[in-house]
């Protein structure tokens, strides 16, 4: 099984800050990685797919990078609407899709 | 734009079978572009993929749940369904259905909480 880790688990930041979240896979997944944002009581929302492709309608302050085993999600200037939990998801094969444990971004 | 809605009992007894249905609107479940998936989230915890189905009936499941999971599709009703057998308290979670494009989940239902308790 491919294991996913995320760091940090919690991140305290202020509006306007540049925020970076890291996701690591236990083995290479090429660029088969997605990022989701989830707010309390709501379903996750797809932000990034194929490691760096921005989903339609997602603000350009969100960006993704990486390949192989290490990936990052960057928010260039944190906005009030961005305080949420972020999950990475690997999809290297149809038979095993796994999510990272999540990173909570809260107000500093 | 696709819309998905989960439905089913919110309370299931231990050892029984959890059954949920996802109704798709705004598009056809027979679209060749999509798989259709189930994901769950225990209270206060992370996301776990359960399994997915194509309109033809082709399925693939999380190996850790495979022995208890059945996902089916009804193209005439634009619905797909989840059955999880022999449930325990560990299966208490919010269950989401979602459309799956190139293995990412792009449209999600609002989720439904299923509690396993006697």
PDB file of C-alpha atoms in Angstrom:
ATOM      1  CA  UNK A   1       0.000   0.000   0.000  1.00  0.00           C
ATOM      2  CA  UNK A   2       1.073   3.558  -0.717  1.00  0.00           C
ATOM      3  CA  UNK A   3       1.090   5.577   2.490  1.00  0.00           C
ATOM      4  CA  UNK A   4       0.566   9.331   2.441  1.00  0.00           C
ATOM      5  CA  UNK A   5       1.856  11.751   5.059  1.00  0.00           C
ATOM      6  CA  UNK A   6       1.231  15.475   5.367  1.00  0.00           C
ATOM      7  CA  UNK A   7       3.107  18.167   7.235  1.00  0.00           C
ATOM      8  CA  UNK A   8       2.415  20.063   9.270  1.00  0.00           C
ATOM      9  CA  UNK A   9      -0.723  18.567  10.804  1.00  0.00           C
ATOM     10  CA  UNK A  10      -1.782  22.033  11.951  1.00  0.00           C
ATOM     11  CA  UNK A  11      -0.651  25.398  10.659  1.00  0.00           C
ATOM     12  CA  UNK A  12      -1.433  28.753  12.243  1.00  0.00           C
ATOM     13  CA  UNK A  13      -1.263  31.670   9.854  1.00  0.00           C
ATOM     14  CA  UNK A  14      -2.515  35.191   9.268  1.00  0.00           C
ATOM     15  CA  UNK A  15      -4.417  36.711   6.381  1.00  0.00           C
ATOM     16  CA  UNK A  16      -1.933  37.612   3.682  1.00  0.00           C
ATOM     17  CA  UNK A  17       0.617  34.958   4.651  1.00  0.00           C
ATOM     18  CA  UNK A  18       2.171  32.606   2.118  1.00  0.00           C
ATOM     19  CA  UNK A  19       1.317  29.072   3.211  1.00  0.00           C
ATOM     20  CA  UNK A  20       2.925  25.814   2.110  1.00  0.00           C
ATOM     21  CA  UNK A  21       1.686  22.303   2.916  1.00  0.00           C
ATOM     22  CA  UNK A  22       3.742  19.218   2.098  1.00  0.00           C
ATOM     23  CA  UNK A  23       2.474  15.779   1.133  1.00  0.00           C
ATOM     24  CA  UNK A  24       4.774  12.769   0.837  1.00  0.00           C
ATOM     25  CA  UNK A  25       4.095   9.355  -0.660  1.00  0.00           C
ATOM     26  CA  UNK A  26       5.790   6.162   0.496  1.00  0.00           C
ATOM     27  CA  UNK A  27       6.650   5.328  -3.118  1.00  0.00           C
ATOM     28  CA  UNK A  28       6.620   7.179  -6.399  1.00  0.00           C
ATOM     29  CA  UNK A  29       3.197   8.169  -7.695  1.00  0.00           C
ATOM     30  CA  UNK A  30       4.469  10.200 -10.660  1.00  0.00           C
ATOM     31  CA  UNK A  31       2.137  13.234 -10.760  1.00  0.00           C
ATOM     32  CA  UNK A  32      -1.003  11.387  -9.714  1.00  0.00           C
ATOM     33  CA  UNK A  33      -1.829  13.643  -6.787  1.00  0.00           C
ATOM     34  CA  UNK A  34      -4.796  15.844  -5.973  1.00  0.00           C
ATOM     35  CA  UNK A  35      -5.467  18.413  -3.266  1.00  0.00           C
ATOM     36  CA  UNK A  36      -8.818  19.094  -1.581  1.00  0.00           C
ATOM     37  CA  UNK A  37     -10.095  21.762   0.791  1.00  0.00           C
ATOM     38  CA  UNK A  38     -12.675  20.873   3.408  1.00  0.00           C
ATOM     39  CA  UNK A  39     -14.553  23.224   5.699  1.00  0.00           C
ATOM     40  CA  UNK A  40     -16.407  22.018   8.816  1.00  0.00           C
ATOM     41  CA  UNK A  41     -19.650  20.242   7.982  1.00  0.00           C
ATOM     42  CA  UNK A  42     -19.017  20.439   4.243  1.00  0.00           C
ATOM     43  CA  UNK A  43     -17.863  18.046   1.557  1.00  0.00           C
ATOM     44  CA  UNK A  44     -14.295  18.327   0.303  1.00  0.00           C
ATOM     45  CA  UNK A  45     -13.650  20.538  -2.708  1.00  0.00           C
ATOM     46  CA  UNK A  46     -11.156  19.639  -5.420  1.00  0.00           C
ATOM     47  CA  UNK A  47      -8.463  22.307  -5.792  1.00  0.00           C
ATOM     48  CA  UNK A  48      -5.592  20.726  -7.733  1.00  0.00           C
ATOM     49  CA  UNK A  49      -5.256  17.569  -9.846  1.00  0.00           C
ATOM     50  CA  UNK A  50      -2.268  15.942 -11.540  1.00  0.00           C
ATOM     51  CA  UNK A  51      -0.095  17.619  -8.917  1.00  0.00           C
ATOM     52  CA  UNK A  52      -0.181  21.088 -10.488  1.00  0.00           C
ATOM     53  CA  UNK A  53      -3.355  21.541 -12.559  1.00  0.00           C
ATOM     54  CA  UNK A  54      -5.783  24.055 -11.105  1.00  0.00           C
ATOM     55  CA  UNK A  55      -9.405  22.924 -11.052  1.00  0.00           C
ATOM     56  CA  UNK A  56     -11.779  25.232 -12.884  1.00  0.00           C
ATOM     57  CA  UNK A  57     -13.076  28.047 -10.693  1.00  0.00           C
ATOM     58  CA  UNK A  58     -10.365  27.719  -8.037  1.00  0.00           C
ATOM     59  CA  UNK A  59      -8.564  30.998  -7.267  1.00  0.00           C
ATOM     60  CA  UNK A  60      -5.105  31.360  -8.753  1.00  0.00           C
ATOM     61  CA  UNK A  61      -3.567  31.943  -5.311  1.00  0.00           C
ATOM     62  CA  UNK A  62      -3.658  28.154  -4.983  1.00  0.00           C
ATOM     63  CA  UNK A  63      -0.892  26.232  -6.701  1.00  0.00           C
ATOM     64  CA  UNK A  64       0.541  22.747  -6.571  1.00  0.00           C
ATOM     65  CA  UNK A  65       3.925  21.327  -7.422  1.00  0.00           C
ATOM     66  CA  UNK A  66       6.001  18.195  -7.143  1.00  0.00           C
ATOM     67  CA  UNK A  67       6.323  14.739  -8.596  1.00  0.00           C
ATOM     68  CA  UNK A  68       7.449  11.326  -7.512  1.00  0.00           C
ATOM     69  CA  UNK A  69       7.129  11.249  -3.732  1.00  0.00           C
ATOM     70  CA  UNK A  70       7.088  14.875  -2.582  1.00  0.00           C
ATOM     71  CA  UNK A  71       4.401  17.438  -3.320  1.00  0.00           C
ATOM     72  CA  UNK A  72       3.426  20.873  -2.090  1.00  0.00           C
ATOM     73  CA  UNK A  73       0.292  22.963  -2.005  1.00  0.00           C
ATOM     74  CA  UNK A  74       0.942  26.690  -1.789  1.00  0.00           C
ATOM     75  CA  UNK A  75      -1.490  29.473  -1.014  1.00  0.00           C
ATOM     76  CA  UNK A  76       0.261  32.636  -2.130  1.00  0.00           C
ATOM     77  CA  UNK A  77      -1.716  35.058   0.040  1.00  0.00           C
ATOM     78  CA  UNK A  78      -4.009  33.494   2.602  1.00  0.00           C
ATOM     79  CA  UNK A  79      -7.571  34.807   2.545  1.00  0.00           C
ATOM     80  CA  UNK A  80     -10.246  34.531   5.274  1.00  0.00           C
ATOM     81  CA  UNK A  81     -12.100  31.943   3.175  1.00  0.00           C
ATOM     82  CA  UNK A  82      -9.019  29.685   3.120  1.00  0.00           C
ATOM     83  CA  UNK A  83      -9.084  28.646   6.769  1.00  0.00           C
ATOM     84  CA  UNK A  84      -9.935  24.966   6.396  1.00  0.00           C
ATOM     85  CA  UNK A  85      -8.449  21.482   6.380  1.00  0.00           C
ATOM     86  CA  UNK A  86      -6.491  20.388   3.311  1.00  0.00           C
ATOM     87  CA  UNK A  87      -6.090  16.795   2.152  1.00  0.00           C
ATOM     88  CA  UNK A  88      -3.880  15.288  -0.496  1.00  0.00           C
ATOM     89  CA  UNK A  89      -5.002  12.193  -2.413  1.00  0.00           C
ATOM     90  CA  UNK A  90      -2.903   9.819  -4.463  1.00  0.00           C
ATOM     91  CA  UNK A  91      -4.400   7.917  -7.365  1.00  0.00           C
ATOM     92  CA  UNK A  92      -1.560   5.887  -8.728  1.00  0.00           C
ATOM     93  CA  UNK A  93      -3.807   2.954  -9.502  1.00  0.00           C
ATOM     94  CA  UNK A  94      -7.466   2.121  -9.784  1.00  0.00           C
ATOM     95  CA  UNK A  95      -7.211  -0.454  -7.044  1.00  0.00           C
ATOM     96  CA  UNK A  96      -5.875   1.817  -4.340  1.00  0.00           C
ATOM     97  CA  UNK A  97      -6.793   5.405  -3.742  1.00  0.00           C
ATOM     98  CA  UNK A  98      -5.611   6.936  -0.497  1.00  0.00           C
ATOM     99  CA  UNK A  99      -5.872  10.290   1.205  1.00  0.00           C
ATOM    100  CA  UNK A 100      -3.361  12.000   3.426  1.00  0.00           C
ATOM    101  CA  UNK A 101      -4.266  12.621   7.073  1.00  0.00           C
ATOM    102  CA  UNK A 102      -4.981  16.311   6.516  1.00  0.00           C
ATOM    103  CA  UNK A 103      -3.521  19.696   7.446  1.00  0.00           C
ATOM    104  CA  UNK A 104      -5.663  22.151   9.366  1.00  0.00           C
ATOM    105  CA  UNK A 105      -4.994  25.809   8.594  1.00  0.00           C
ATOM    106  CA  UNK A 106      -6.262  28.020  11.384  1.00  0.00           C
ATOM    107  CA  UNK A 107      -6.081  31.648  12.381  1.00  0.00           C
ATOM    108  CA  UNK A 108      -2.918  32.773  14.137  1.00  0.00           C
TER     109      UNK A 108
ATOM    110  CA  UNK B   1     -23.023  20.992 -13.426  1.00  0.00           C
ATOM    111  CA  UNK B   2     -23.358  17.659 -11.718  1.00  0.00           C
ATOM    112  CA  UNK B   3     -25.230  17.392  -8.440  1.00  0.00           C
ATOM    113  CA  UNK B   4     -25.143  14.343  -6.205  1.00  0.00           C
ATOM    114  CA  UNK B   5     -27.380  13.492  -3.255  1.00  0.00           C
ATOM    115  CA  UNK B   6     -26.967  10.641  -0.789  1.00  0.00           C
ATOM    116  CA  UNK B   7     -29.987   8.984   0.792  1.00  0.00           C
ATOM    117  CA  UNK B   8     -30.557   6.139   3.225  1.00  0.00           C
ATOM    118  CA  UNK B   9     -30.980   5.288   6.895  1.00  0.00           C
ATOM    119  CA  UNK B  10     -29.047   7.348   9.400  1.00  0.00           C
ATOM    120  CA  UNK B  11     -28.981   4.567  11.978  1.00  0.00           C
ATOM    121  CA  UNK B  12     -27.917   0.966  11.438  1.00  0.00           C
ATOM    122  CA  UNK B  13     -27.635  -1.796  14.016  1.00  0.00           C
ATOM    123  CA  UNK B  14     -24.349  -3.633  14.560  1.00  0.00           C
ATOM    124  CA  UNK B  15     -23.887  -6.698  12.327  1.00  0.00           C
ATOM    125  CA  UNK B  16     -26.489  -5.432   9.858  1.00  0.00           C
ATOM    126  CA  UNK B  17     -25.976  -4.027   6.364  1.00  0.00           C
ATOM    127  CA  UNK B  18     -25.593  -0.330   5.652  1.00  0.00           C
ATOM    128  CA  UNK B  19     -27.332   0.702   2.417  1.00  0.00           C
ATOM    129  CA  UNK B  20     -27.041   4.092   0.741  1.00  0.00           C
ATOM    130  CA  UNK B  21     -28.059   5.443  -2.646  1.00  0.00           C
ATOM    131  CA  UNK B  22     -26.603   8.367  -4.557  1.00  0.00           C
ATOM    132  CA  UNK B  23     -28.826  10.166  -7.053  1.00  0.00           C
ATOM    133  CA  UNK B  24     -27.056  12.048  -9.825  1.00  0.00           C
ATOM    134  CA  UNK B  25     -28.597  15.063 -11.541  1.00  0.00           C
ATOM    135  CA  UNK B  26     -27.318  17.552 -14.073  1.00  0.00           C
ATOM    136  CA  UNK B  27     -25.692  14.827 -16.125  1.00  0.00           C
ATOM    137  CA  UNK B  28     -25.869  11.189 -17.081  1.00  0.00           C
ATOM    138  CA  UNK B  29     -24.430   8.453 -14.940  1.00  0.00           C
ATOM    139  CA  UNK B  30     -23.741   6.671 -18.235  1.00  0.00           C
ATOM    140  CA  UNK B  31     -21.145   9.259 -19.204  1.00  0.00           C
ATOM    141  CA  UNK B  32     -17.996   7.584 -20.456  1.00  0.00           C
ATOM    142  CA  UNK B  33     -15.917  10.253 -18.705  1.00  0.00           C
ATOM    143  CA  UNK B  34     -16.788   9.331 -15.165  1.00  0.00           C
ATOM    144  CA  UNK B  35     -16.524   6.720 -12.543  1.00  0.00           C
ATOM    145  CA  UNK B  36     -18.704   7.129  -9.448  1.00  0.00           C
ATOM    146  CA  UNK B  37     -17.280   6.730  -5.973  1.00  0.00           C
ATOM    147  CA  UNK B  38     -18.034   6.422  -2.290  1.00  0.00           C
ATOM    148  CA  UNK B  39     -15.843   8.006   0.380  1.00  0.00           C
ATOM    149  CA  UNK B  40     -16.392   8.093   4.129  1.00  0.00           C
ATOM    150  CA  UNK B  41     -15.162  10.191   7.023  1.00  0.00           C
ATOM    151  CA  UNK B  42     -15.487   9.092  10.665  1.00  0.00           C
ATOM    152  CA  UNK B  43     -16.348  11.965  13.010  1.00  0.00           C
ATOM    153  CA  UNK B  44     -13.297  14.162  13.533  1.00  0.00           C
ATOM    154  CA  UNK B  45     -11.096  12.016  11.295  1.00  0.00           C
ATOM    155  CA  UNK B  46      -9.796  11.896   7.736  1.00  0.00           C
ATOM    156  CA  UNK B  47     -11.156  10.636   4.447  1.00  0.00           C
ATOM    157  CA  UNK B  48     -11.261   6.995   3.372  1.00  0.00           C
ATOM    158  CA  UNK B  49     -12.082   5.861  -0.156  1.00  0.00           C
ATOM    159  CA  UNK B  50     -14.526   2.924  -0.138  1.00  0.00           C
ATOM    160  CA  UNK B  51     -14.875   2.033  -3.802  1.00  0.00           C
ATOM    161  CA  UNK B  52     -15.954   3.116  -7.255  1.00  0.00           C
ATOM    162  CA  UNK B  53     -18.092   1.957 -10.164  1.00  0.00           C
ATOM    163  CA  UNK B  54     -18.358   2.624 -13.892  1.00  0.00           C
ATOM    164  CA  UNK B  55     -21.737   2.814 -15.622  1.00  0.00           C
ATOM    165  CA  UNK B  56     -21.054  -0.572 -17.196  1.00  0.00           C
ATOM    166  CA  UNK B  57     -20.925  -2.098 -13.725  1.00  0.00           C
ATOM    167  CA  UNK B  58     -17.160  -2.429 -13.485  1.00  0.00           C
ATOM    168  CA  UNK B  59     -16.095  -1.913  -9.875  1.00  0.00           C
ATOM    169  CA  UNK B  60     -12.993  -1.526  -7.786  1.00  0.00           C
ATOM    170  CA  UNK B  61     -12.848  -1.468  -4.028  1.00  0.00           C
ATOM    171  CA  UNK B  62     -10.571  -0.483  -1.180  1.00  0.00           C
ATOM    172  CA  UNK B  63      -8.836  -3.775  -0.310  1.00  0.00           C
ATOM    173  CA  UNK B  64      -9.369  -3.136   3.404  1.00  0.00           C
ATOM    174  CA  UNK B  65     -13.165  -3.105   2.910  1.00  0.00           C
ATOM    175  CA  UNK B  66     -13.533  -5.297  -0.153  1.00  0.00           C
ATOM    176  CA  UNK B  67     -14.936  -8.331   1.649  1.00  0.00           C
ATOM    177  CA  UNK B  68     -17.869  -6.290   2.988  1.00  0.00           C
ATOM    178  CA  UNK B  69     -18.589  -3.823   0.169  1.00  0.00           C
ATOM    179  CA  UNK B  70     -20.863  -3.995  -2.840  1.00  0.00           C
ATOM    180  CA  UNK B  71     -21.375  -1.028  -5.166  1.00  0.00           C
ATOM    181  CA  UNK B  72     -23.985  -1.188  -7.908  1.00  0.00           C
ATOM    182  CA  UNK B  73     -25.395   1.148 -10.554  1.00  0.00           C
ATOM    183  CA  UNK B  74     -28.893   1.722 -11.923  1.00  0.00           C
ATOM    184  CA  UNK B  75     -28.553   3.713 -15.121  1.00  0.00           C
ATOM    185  CA  UNK B  76     -32.335   3.923 -15.599  1.00  0.00           C
ATOM    186  CA  UNK B  77     -32.622   5.887 -12.363  1.00  0.00           C
ATOM    187  CA  UNK B  78     -29.282   7.714 -12.678  1.00  0.00           C
ATOM    188  CA  UNK B  79     -28.290   6.259  -9.324  1.00  0.00           C
ATOM    189  CA  UNK B  80     -25.550   4.193  -7.787  1.00  0.00           C
ATOM    190  CA  UNK B  81     -25.618   2.439  -4.447  1.00  0.00           C
ATOM    191  CA  UNK B  82     -23.428   1.231  -1.604  1.00  0.00           C
ATOM    192  CA  UNK B  83     -23.923  -1.779   0.605  1.00  0.00           C
ATOM    193  CA  UNK B  84     -21.585  -2.410   3.544  1.00  0.00           C
ATOM    194  CA  UNK B  85     -22.229  -5.600   5.458  1.00  0.00           C
ATOM    195  CA  UNK B  86     -21.524  -6.679   9.026  1.00  0.00           C
ATOM    196  CA  UNK B  87     -21.145  -3.132  10.282  1.00  0.00           C
ATOM    197  CA  UNK B  88     -19.635  -2.195  13.624  1.00  0.00           C
ATOM    198  CA  UNK B  89     -19.262   1.077  15.502  1.00  0.00           C
ATOM    199  CA  UNK B  90     -16.069   1.658  13.509  1.00  0.00           C
ATOM    200  CA  UNK B  91     -18.220   2.136  10.403  1.00  0.00           C
ATOM    201  CA  UNK B  92     -19.918   5.192  11.917  1.00  0.00           C
ATOM    202  CA  UNK B  93     -19.062   8.008   9.541  1.00  0.00           C
ATOM    203  CA  UNK B  94     -20.270  10.634   7.139  1.00  0.00           C
ATOM    204  CA  UNK B  95     -20.633   8.868   3.804  1.00  0.00           C
ATOM    205  CA  UNK B  96     -20.091  10.874   0.630  1.00  0.00           C
ATOM    206  CA  UNK B  97     -20.793   9.977  -2.952  1.00  0.00           C
ATOM    207  CA  UNK B  98     -18.784  11.710  -5.660  1.00  0.00           C
ATOM    208  CA  UNK B  99     -18.144  11.791  -9.374  1.00  0.00           C
ATOM    209  CA  UNK B 100     -14.699  10.574 -10.285  1.00  0.00           C
ATOM    210  CA  UNK B 101     -12.853  12.010 -13.240  1.00  0.00           C
ATOM    211  CA  UNK B 102      -9.431  10.535 -13.951  1.00  0.00           C
ATOM    212  CA  UNK B 103      -9.462   9.123 -10.439  1.00  0.00           C
ATOM    213  CA  UNK B 104      -9.981  12.493  -8.718  1.00  0.00           C
ATOM    214  CA  UNK B 105     -13.285  13.376  -7.076  1.00  0.00           C
ATOM    215  CA  UNK B 106     -14.609  16.548  -8.655  1.00  0.00           C
ATOM    216  CA  UNK B 107     -18.254  16.751  -7.593  1.00  0.00           C
ATOM    217  CA  UNK B 108     -19.421  15.618  -4.165  1.00  0.00           C
ATOM    218  CA  UNK B 109     -22.717  15.068  -2.432  1.00  0.00           C
ATOM    219  CA  UNK B 110     -23.353  16.884   0.824  1.00  0.00           C
ATOM    220  CA  UNK B 111     -22.712  13.717   2.816  1.00  0.00           C
ATOM    221  CA  UNK B 112     -24.921  11.703   5.125  1.00  0.00           C
ATOM    222  CA  UNK B 113     -24.084  10.636   8.674  1.00  0.00           C
ATOM    223  CA  UNK B 114     -24.595   6.956   9.353  1.00  0.00           C
ATOM    224  CA  UNK B 115     -24.397   5.864  12.972  1.00  0.00           C
ATOM    225  CA  UNK B 116     -23.955   2.222  13.887  1.00  0.00           C
ATOM    226  CA  UNK B 117     -25.614   1.588  17.225  1.00  0.00           C
ATOM    227  CA  UNK B 118     -28.105  -0.754  18.813  1.00  0.00           C
TER     228      UNK B 118
END
